[in-house]
Coordinates of C-alpha atoms in Angstrom, one line a residue:
M18 CA 74.9 132.8 115.0
S19 CA 71.3 133.6 116.0
S20 CA 70.5 135.4 119.2
A21 CA 67.8 137.0 121.3
G22 CA 67.4 138.0 125.0
I23 CA 65.3 139.0 128.0
G24 CA 65.8 142.7 127.8
T25 CA 69.6 142.6 127.4
S26 CA 70.4 140.1 130.1
V27 CA 70.1 136.8 128.3
K28 CA 71.3 135.8 124.8
V29 CA 71.1 132.4 123.1
S30 CA 73.4 131.5 120.2
V31 CA 73.5 128.5 118.0
S32 CA 76.5 127.1 116.1
P33 CA 76.4 127.1 112.3
D34 CA 76.0 123.4 112.1
R35 CA 73.1 123.6 114.7
M36 CA 74.7 120.9 116.8
K37 CA 75.5 123.2 119.8
A38 CA 73.6 126.0 121.6
F39 CA 75.2 128.5 124.0
I40 CA 73.7 130.9 126.6
L41 CA 75.2 134.2 127.7
I42 CA 74.0 136.0 130.8
K43 CA 74.9 139.7 131.0
K44 CA 75.0 141.3 134.4
S45 CA 72.3 143.9 134.7
E46 CA 73.5 147.4 135.7
Q47 CA 70.0 148.2 137.2
G48 CA 70.3 145.3 139.5
E49 CA 67.4 143.3 138.1
N50 CA 66.8 139.8 139.3
T51 CA 68.8 137.1 137.5
P52 CA 66.6 135.1 135.2
G53 CA 65.2 131.9 136.6
I54 CA 65.0 128.4 135.1
N55 CA 61.7 129.0 133.4
E56 CA 62.9 132.2 131.8
L57 CA 66.0 130.5 130.5
L58 CA 63.9 127.7 129.0
E59 CA 61.6 130.2 127.5
E60 CA 64.6 132.0 125.8
L61 CA 65.9 128.7 124.5
E62 CA 62.5 127.8 123.1
K63 CA 62.2 131.3 121.5
N64 CA 65.4 130.5 119.6
G65 CA 64.2 127.1 118.5
V66 CA 66.4 125.1 120.8
V67 CA 64.4 122.1 121.8
Y68 CA 66.8 119.1 121.9
G69 CA 69.8 118.1 124.0
I70 CA 69.2 120.7 126.7
K71 CA 71.6 120.2 129.6
E72 CA 69.1 120.5 132.5
D73 CA 71.8 120.3 135.2
V74 CA 73.7 123.2 133.6
L75 CA 70.4 125.1 133.3
R76 CA 69.7 124.6 137.0
K77 CA 73.2 125.7 138.0
L78 CA 72.9 128.8 135.9
A79 CA 69.6 129.7 137.5
E80 CA 71.1 129.2 141.0
N81 CA 74.6 130.5 140.4
P82 CA 74.7 132.5 137.1
V83 CA 78.0 132.8 135.2
Y84 CA 78.1 136.2 133.6
D85 CA 79.4 137.5 130.3
Q86 CA 80.5 134.0 129.2
D87 CA 79.1 131.6 126.6
V88 CA 78.0 128.4 128.4
L89 CA 77.2 125.3 126.4
I90 CA 73.6 124.7 127.2
A91 CA 72.5 122.1 124.5
E92 CA 74.1 119.6 122.3
G93 CA 72.8 117.6 119.4
L94 CA 73.4 113.9 118.7
A95 CA 75.7 113.3 115.8
P96 CA 74.7 110.7 113.3
V97 CA 76.5 107.4 113.3
H98 CA 77.4 106.2 109.7
G99 CA 77.1 102.5 109.0
E100 CA 80.1 100.3 108.3
N101 CA 80.6 98.9 104.8
G102 CA 80.1 95.2 104.3
R103 CA 83.1 93.0 103.7
I104 CA 84.1 89.6 102.5
N105 CA 85.8 87.2 104.9
F106 CA 87.7 84.5 102.9
L107 CA 88.1 81.2 104.7
I108 CA 90.9 80.1 102.4
D109 CA 94.2 81.8 101.5
I110 CA 93.0 83.6 98.4
N111 CA 96.2 85.6 98.1
K112 CA 98.6 82.7 98.6
E113 CA 102.3 83.7 97.9
K114 CA 103.5 82.0 94.8
K115 CA 107.2 81.5 95.3
P116 CA 109.5 78.6 94.4
V117 CA 111.7 77.2 97.1
I118 CA 115.5 77.6 96.9
M119 CA 117.2 74.4 97.9
E120 CA 120.4 74.1 100.0
D121 CA 122.5 73.4 96.9
G122 CA 121.3 76.5 95.2
S123 CA 118.9 74.8 92.8
V124 CA 115.3 75.8 92.7
N125 CA 112.5 73.4 93.7
Y126 CA 110.0 73.7 90.9
R127 CA 108.1 70.6 92.0
D128 CA 106.3 72.0 95.1
L129 CA 105.3 75.4 94.0
D130 CA 101.8 75.1 95.3
Y131 CA 100.5 77.8 92.9
I132 CA 96.9 76.6 92.9
V133 CA 94.3 78.0 95.4
S134 CA 92.0 75.0 95.6
A135 CA 88.8 74.0 97.3
Q136 CA 87.0 70.7 97.9
K137 CA 83.4 70.1 96.8
D138 CA 81.0 71.7 99.3
Q139 CA 83.8 73.5 101.1
K140 CA 82.9 77.0 102.4
I141 CA 85.0 79.5 100.6
C142 CA 83.9 82.8 102.1
E143 CA 81.3 84.6 104.3
V144 CA 79.8 88.0 103.4
I145 CA 79.6 90.3 106.4
P146 CA 76.6 92.6 105.8
P147 CA 76.8 96.3 106.1
T148 CA 75.5 98.0 109.2
P149 CA 72.7 100.6 109.0
G150 CA 73.4 104.2 110.0
I151 CA 71.9 105.7 113.1
D152 CA 70.3 109.1 112.5
G153 CA 71.3 112.1 114.5
I154 CA 69.4 115.2 115.7
N155 CA 70.4 118.8 116.1
V156 CA 69.5 121.2 118.9
M157 CA 66.7 122.6 116.8
G158 CA 65.1 119.1 116.7
S159 CA 65.8 118.4 113.0
I160 CA 66.8 114.9 112.1
I161 CA 70.3 114.4 110.5
K162 CA 70.3 111.5 108.2
A163 CA 73.0 108.9 108.6
V164 CA 74.6 107.1 105.7
S165 CA 74.2 103.3 105.8
G166 CA 77.1 101.1 104.9
K167 CA 77.4 99.8 101.4
P168 CA 77.2 96.0 100.8
A169 CA 80.3 94.2 99.8
R170 CA 80.3 93.3 96.1
I171 CA 80.8 89.7 95.2
V172 CA 79.3 87.9 92.1
K173 CA 78.6 84.2 92.1
G174 CA 80.6 82.7 89.2
S175 CA 81.0 79.2 87.8
N176 CA 80.8 76.2 90.1
V177 CA 79.8 78.2 93.2
Y178 CA 76.6 78.1 95.2
T179 CA 75.4 80.1 98.2
S180 CA 73.5 79.5 101.4
E181 CA 69.8 80.5 101.6
D182 CA 70.6 83.9 103.0
G183 CA 73.1 84.5 100.3
L184 CA 75.9 85.2 102.8
S185 CA 78.0 82.1 102.5
F186 CA 79.7 80.9 99.3
Y187 CA 80.5 77.2 98.7
S188 CA 82.4 75.3 96.0
A189 CA 80.3 73.0 93.9
I190 CA 83.2 71.0 92.7
N191 CA 86.8 70.0 93.5
G192 CA 88.8 72.8 91.7
Q193 CA 90.8 75.9 91.5
V194 CA 89.4 79.1 93.2
K195 CA 89.7 82.4 91.4
Y196 CA 88.5 85.8 92.7
E197 CA 88.9 88.4 90.0
N198 CA 86.9 91.6 89.3
D199 CA 84.6 90.8 92.3
K200 CA 83.6 87.5 90.7
L201 CA 84.2 84.2 92.6
S202 CA 84.5 81.1 90.5
V203 CA 85.9 77.6 90.9
F204 CA 87.5 76.0 87.8
A205 CA 87.9 72.4 87.3
T206 CA 91.3 71.2 86.3
Y207 CA 91.9 69.3 83.1
E208 CA 94.7 66.7 83.4
V209 CA 96.6 65.3 80.5
P210 CA 98.1 62.0 81.7
A211 CA 100.9 61.9 79.1
D212 CA 102.0 64.0 76.2
V213 CA 100.1 66.7 74.3
D214 CA 100.4 65.1 70.8
N215 CA 98.2 63.7 68.1
S216 CA 96.3 61.6 70.6
T217 CA 95.1 64.7 72.4
G218 CA 95.1 67.4 69.8
N219 CA 95.2 71.0 70.8
I220 CA 93.8 71.8 74.2
N221 CA 91.4 74.7 75.0
F222 CA 90.0 74.7 78.5
V223 CA 88.2 77.3 80.7
G224 CA 90.0 76.1 83.9
S225 CA 93.5 75.0 84.7
V226 CA 95.5 72.4 82.7
F227 CA 98.0 69.9 84.1
I228 CA 100.1 68.0 81.6
R229 CA 102.0 65.1 83.0
G230 CA 104.2 64.6 79.9
N231 CA 105.7 66.9 77.2
V232 CA 104.0 69.4 74.8
L233 CA 105.2 68.4 71.4
S234 CA 106.0 70.8 68.5
G235 CA 103.1 72.4 66.7
F236 CA 100.5 72.0 69.4
T237 CA 98.6 74.6 71.3
V238 CA 97.4 74.7 74.9
E239 CA 95.0 77.5 76.0
A240 CA 93.6 77.8 79.5
G241 CA 91.5 80.3 81.4
G242 CA 93.4 79.4 84.5
D243 CA 96.9 78.1 85.0
V244 CA 98.9 75.7 82.9
E245 CA 101.4 73.3 84.5
V246 CA 103.7 71.1 82.4
F247 CA 105.7 68.3 84.0
G248 CA 107.8 67.5 80.9
V249 CA 109.5 69.5 78.2
V250 CA 107.7 72.0 75.9
E251 CA 109.0 72.0 72.3
A252 CA 108.1 74.4 69.6
A253 CA 104.5 74.7 70.9
T254 CA 102.2 77.5 72.0
I255 CA 100.9 77.8 75.6
K256 CA 98.5 80.6 76.5
A257 CA 97.2 81.0 80.1
G258 CA 94.9 83.5 81.7
G259 CA 96.8 82.8 84.9
N260 CA 100.3 81.4 85.5
I261 CA 102.4 79.1 83.3
I262 CA 104.6 76.6 85.3
L263 CA 107.1 74.5 83.4
R264 CA 108.7 71.9 85.8
R265 CA 111.5 71.4 83.2
G266 CA 111.6 74.0 80.4
M267 CA 111.0 75.0 76.8
T268 CA 113.1 74.4 73.6
G269 CA 111.2 76.6 71.2
N270 CA 113.3 76.3 68.0
N271 CA 112.3 79.9 67.3
K272 CA 108.6 78.9 67.1
G273 CA 107.7 78.3 70.8
V274 CA 105.4 80.8 72.4
L275 CA 104.5 81.3 76.1
I276 CA 101.9 83.9 77.0
A277 CA 100.6 84.3 80.6
G278 CA 98.2 86.7 82.2
G279 CA 100.1 86.2 85.5
N280 CA 103.6 84.8 86.2
I281 CA 105.8 82.4 84.3
V282 CA 108.1 79.9 86.1
A283 CA 110.4 77.6 84.2
R284 CA 113.8 75.9 84.6
Y285 CA 115.0 77.0 81.2
I286 CA 113.7 78.8 78.1
E287 CA 115.5 78.5 74.7
N288 CA 114.7 80.2 71.3
S289 CA 111.2 81.1 72.3
I290 CA 108.8 84.1 72.4
V291 CA 107.7 84.7 76.0
E292 CA 105.2 87.2 77.5
A293 CA 104.4 87.4 81.2
A294 CA 102.0 90.1 82.4
N295 CA 103.6 90.0 85.9
D296 CA 106.8 88.2 86.9
L297 CA 109.1 85.7 85.1
K298 CA 111.4 83.3 87.0
A299 CA 113.8 80.9 85.4
E300 CA 117.3 79.4 85.8
A301 CA 118.3 80.3 82.2
I302 CA 116.8 82.2 79.3
M303 CA 118.7 81.9 76.0
H304 CA 118.2 83.6 72.6
S305 CA 114.6 84.4 73.2
D306 CA 112.2 87.4 72.7
V307 CA 111.0 88.2 76.3
K308 CA 108.4 90.6 77.5
C309 CA 107.8 90.8 81.3
G310 CA 105.5 93.4 82.9
N311 CA 107.0 93.5 86.3
R312 CA 110.2 91.5 87.4
L313 CA 112.5 89.0 85.7
E314 CA 114.4 86.8 88.1
L315 CA 117.1 84.5 87.0
G316 CA 118.2 82.3 89.9
G317 CA 119.2 78.7 90.6
R318 CA 122.6 77.4 89.6
K319 CA 123.0 79.4 86.4
G320 CA 120.9 82.5 86.7
L321 CA 121.7 83.2 83.0
L322 CA 120.2 85.6 80.5
V323 CA 121.9 85.5 77.1
G324 CA 121.1 86.5 73.5
G325 CA 117.8 87.8 72.1
I326 CA 115.9 90.8 73.3
T327 CA 114.4 91.2 76.8
R328 CA 111.9 93.9 77.8
V329 CA 111.0 94.2 81.5
G330 CA 108.8 96.6 83.3
R331 CA 110.6 97.1 86.6
E332 CA 113.6 95.0 87.4
I333 CA 116.0 92.2 86.2
D334 CA 117.9 90.2 88.8
A335 CA 120.4 87.8 87.3
K336 CA 123.7 86.0 88.0
V337 CA 125.1 86.3 84.5
I338 CA 124.0 88.4 81.6
G339 CA 125.5 87.9 78.1
S340 CA 128.5 85.6 77.5
Y341 CA 132.3 85.7 77.2
L342 CA 131.8 85.4 73.4
A343 CA 130.2 88.8 73.5
T344 CA 126.9 87.4 72.3
N345 CA 124.5 90.2 71.1
T346 CA 122.1 90.6 74.0
V347 CA 119.5 93.5 74.1
I348 CA 117.8 94.5 77.3
E349 CA 115.2 97.2 77.9
V350 CA 114.0 98.0 81.5
G351 CA 111.9 100.6 83.1
V352 CA 108.7 100.5 81.1
D353 CA 106.1 97.8 80.9
P354 CA 106.4 96.7 77.2
N355 CA 102.7 96.3 77.0
V356 CA 102.3 100.0 78.1
R357 CA 104.7 101.0 75.4
E358 CA 102.9 99.0 72.7
R359 CA 99.5 100.3 73.8
Y360 CA 100.8 103.9 73.7
K361 CA 101.8 103.4 70.1
V362 CA 98.4 101.9 69.2
V363 CA 96.5 104.7 71.0
K364 CA 98.6 107.4 69.2
A365 CA 97.9 105.8 65.8
E366 CA 94.2 105.4 66.6
L367 CA 94.0 109.0 67.7
S368 CA 95.6 110.2 64.5
N369 CA 93.1 108.1 62.4
L370 CA 90.1 109.5 64.4
E371 CA 91.3 113.1 64.0
E372 CA 91.6 112.5 60.2
N373 CA 88.1 111.0 60.2
I374 CA 86.6 113.9 62.1
R375 CA 88.3 116.3 59.6
K376 CA 86.7 114.6 56.7
T377 CA 83.4 114.3 58.4
D378 CA 83.5 118.1 59.1
Q379 CA 84.0 118.8 55.4
V380 CA 81.0 116.6 54.5
I381 CA 78.8 118.3 57.2
M382 CA 79.9 121.8 56.0
L383 CA 79.0 121.0 52.4
L384 CA 75.6 119.5 53.3
Q385 CA 74.7 122.3 55.5
K386 CA 75.4 124.8 52.7
L387 CA 73.0 122.8 50.5
E388 CA 70.5 122.8 53.3
S389 CA 70.7 126.6 53.7
I390 CA 69.8 127.1 50.0
G391 CA 67.0 124.5 50.1
R392 CA 68.8 122.0 47.8
L393 CA 69.1 119.1 50.4
T394 CA 67.5 115.9 49.1
D395 CA 66.1 113.3 51.4
E396 CA 69.1 111.1 50.6
K397 CA 71.5 113.9 51.5
K398 CA 69.5 114.8 54.6
E399 CA 70.0 111.2 55.8
L400 CA 73.7 111.5 55.0
L401 CA 73.9 114.7 57.0
E402 CA 72.2 113.1 60.1
K403 CA 74.6 110.1 59.8
S404 CA 77.6 112.4 59.5
L405 CA 76.5 114.3 62.6
R406 CA 76.2 111.1 64.5
S407 CA 79.6 109.9 63.3
K408 CA 81.1 113.2 64.4
V409 CA 79.7 112.7 68.0
F410 CA 81.0 109.1 68.0
Y411 CA 84.5 110.3 66.9
E412 CA 84.6 113.1 69.4
N413 CA 83.7 110.7 72.3
K414 CA 86.3 108.2 71.1
I415 CA 89.0 111.0 70.8
S416 CA 88.2 112.1 74.4
E417 CA 88.5 108.5 75.7
Y418 CA 91.8 108.0 73.9
R419 CA 93.2 111.3 75.1
E420 CA 92.4 110.4 78.7
E421 CA 94.1 107.0 78.2
L422 CA 97.1 108.7 76.6
V423 CA 97.6 110.8 79.7
K424 CA 97.6 107.8 81.9
L425 CA 99.9 105.9 79.6
E426 CA 102.3 108.8 79.5
E427 CA 102.4 108.9 83.3
K428 CA 103.4 105.2 83.4
L429 CA 106.0 105.9 80.7
Q430 CA 107.5 108.6 83.0
M431 CA 108.1 105.9 85.7
E432 CA 111.2 104.8 83.9
A433 CA 113.5 105.9 86.7
Q434 CA 112.4 102.8 88.7
G435 CA 114.1 100.5 86.3
R436 CA 116.9 98.4 87.7
I437 CA 119.3 95.7 86.5
R438 CA 121.1 93.7 89.2
V439 CA 123.9 91.3 88.2
E440 CA 125.4 89.1 90.9
N441 CA 128.3 87.7 88.9
Y442 CA 129.1 88.9 85.4
L443 CA 127.7 91.3 82.9
Y444 CA 129.5 90.7 79.6
S445 CA 130.4 92.9 76.7
G446 CA 128.1 92.7 73.7
T447 CA 125.1 93.6 75.9
K448 CA 123.1 96.7 74.9
I449 CA 121.1 98.1 77.9
S450 CA 118.3 100.7 77.8
I451 CA 116.7 102.0 81.0
G452 CA 113.8 104.2 80.0
S453 CA 115.3 106.6 77.4
A454 CA 118.9 106.1 78.4
T455 CA 121.1 103.6 76.5
M456 CA 124.5 102.0 77.2
H457 CA 126.6 99.5 75.3
V458 CA 128.6 97.3 77.6
K459 CA 132.3 97.5 76.3
E460 CA 134.0 95.5 79.0
T461 CA 132.9 92.8 81.5
L462 CA 131.3 94.1 84.7
Q463 CA 131.0 92.2 88.0
H464 CA 128.6 92.4 91.0
C465 CA 126.8 95.5 89.9
T466 CA 123.5 97.3 89.8
L467 CA 122.6 99.5 86.7
Y468 CA 120.1 102.3 87.1
K469 CA 119.1 105.5 85.4
E470 CA 120.2 108.9 86.7
G471 CA 119.4 111.9 84.6
A472 CA 120.0 111.0 81.0
D473 CA 122.7 108.4 81.8
I474 CA 122.9 104.8 83.0
K475 CA 124.9 104.6 86.2
I476 CA 126.7 101.5 87.5
G477 CA 126.6 100.9 91.3
A478 CA 127.3 98.2 93.7
Y479 CA 125.3 94.9 93.7

């Protein structure tokens, strides 16, 4: 706090942030006259207080002084920081994607309404600009800079155009709207009017694909958006950046493959390899190799999971798991299978890099010895420089992988969240792992929830 005074009768102090100034009048023992308004102003000026002076308070102090008490005499103006820009979507970009359960218990896979679509020239969103900050000023008269709001980030992708001011975004075509990684695009949909067969060949499309018929064995459908099939999928391969919707199902004959960057919804899946980054929903999954990043839901009339191996990140909700014939059924829950696989890859890569850096250090050490005795040829000098560059590259990569490994290990520790809920029957012959805990089901269980507690799997009420 800074201070000064008229003799010893008046002191001015300023707060550390210089946003407030106080005045203190000490009663004079000699009975001197109390300071007048000009003297008080002079004292403020002497201490550098020039802004936000409360003149009414000053007048009152001059007329009726308050002794031995700090009185707020000046106050600065705080800066007003600007608001960040934002994006106002005029369509439901986060539409809930959920099949409808009918009164008879069946699931309506016909009206899923998964696609967020826009018509040609339809306005998709408005960009609300950021507001500028308003500078403040302290009692010493110094400007305090305000922070202006940051603009909202949105990148114009495929089939999108903007207004002249760049604040409104429109669809250039009839198609599917995707907003991912701050990029707004509209994808046209490709429709196959009948089967995917010799007449169509394999399909690879940047947008979404609608297939009115079946997908026959041996064919491949790849899409940047969603894939929807109205008929049956045989021993074919379907890969989608978004969701896969099978109105009927898949009979894979141990060769069928479904891989989705989003959700997979099907009536049934048999003898297939299935990977869903997010959720998987079906009425029955039989003798298949399943990976599901988040939640596996088996509903409808059957709600059946039997045979094969199923790895699920968070939760399985089924009516029946296994069969009365004690069919070998393996289930792993609690860790996203993609995280587990990535963990193995990173560990292996890290081991290779550490071996590479060990070998590189040996080469560098040998070449530096030759350099110290003046026997380093131009060719070996080039090799030394290359080895030093390689070492830096390996060190940076090792650092990146170690950071990633820490994050992956944190995810692997979330195994306690794994749950298996069975509404009707969980049959013997089923092997269950939740995180690091394992259990072999020896006798049929009913209406139960399985979860990990400590090192064991516990069985609770449904």
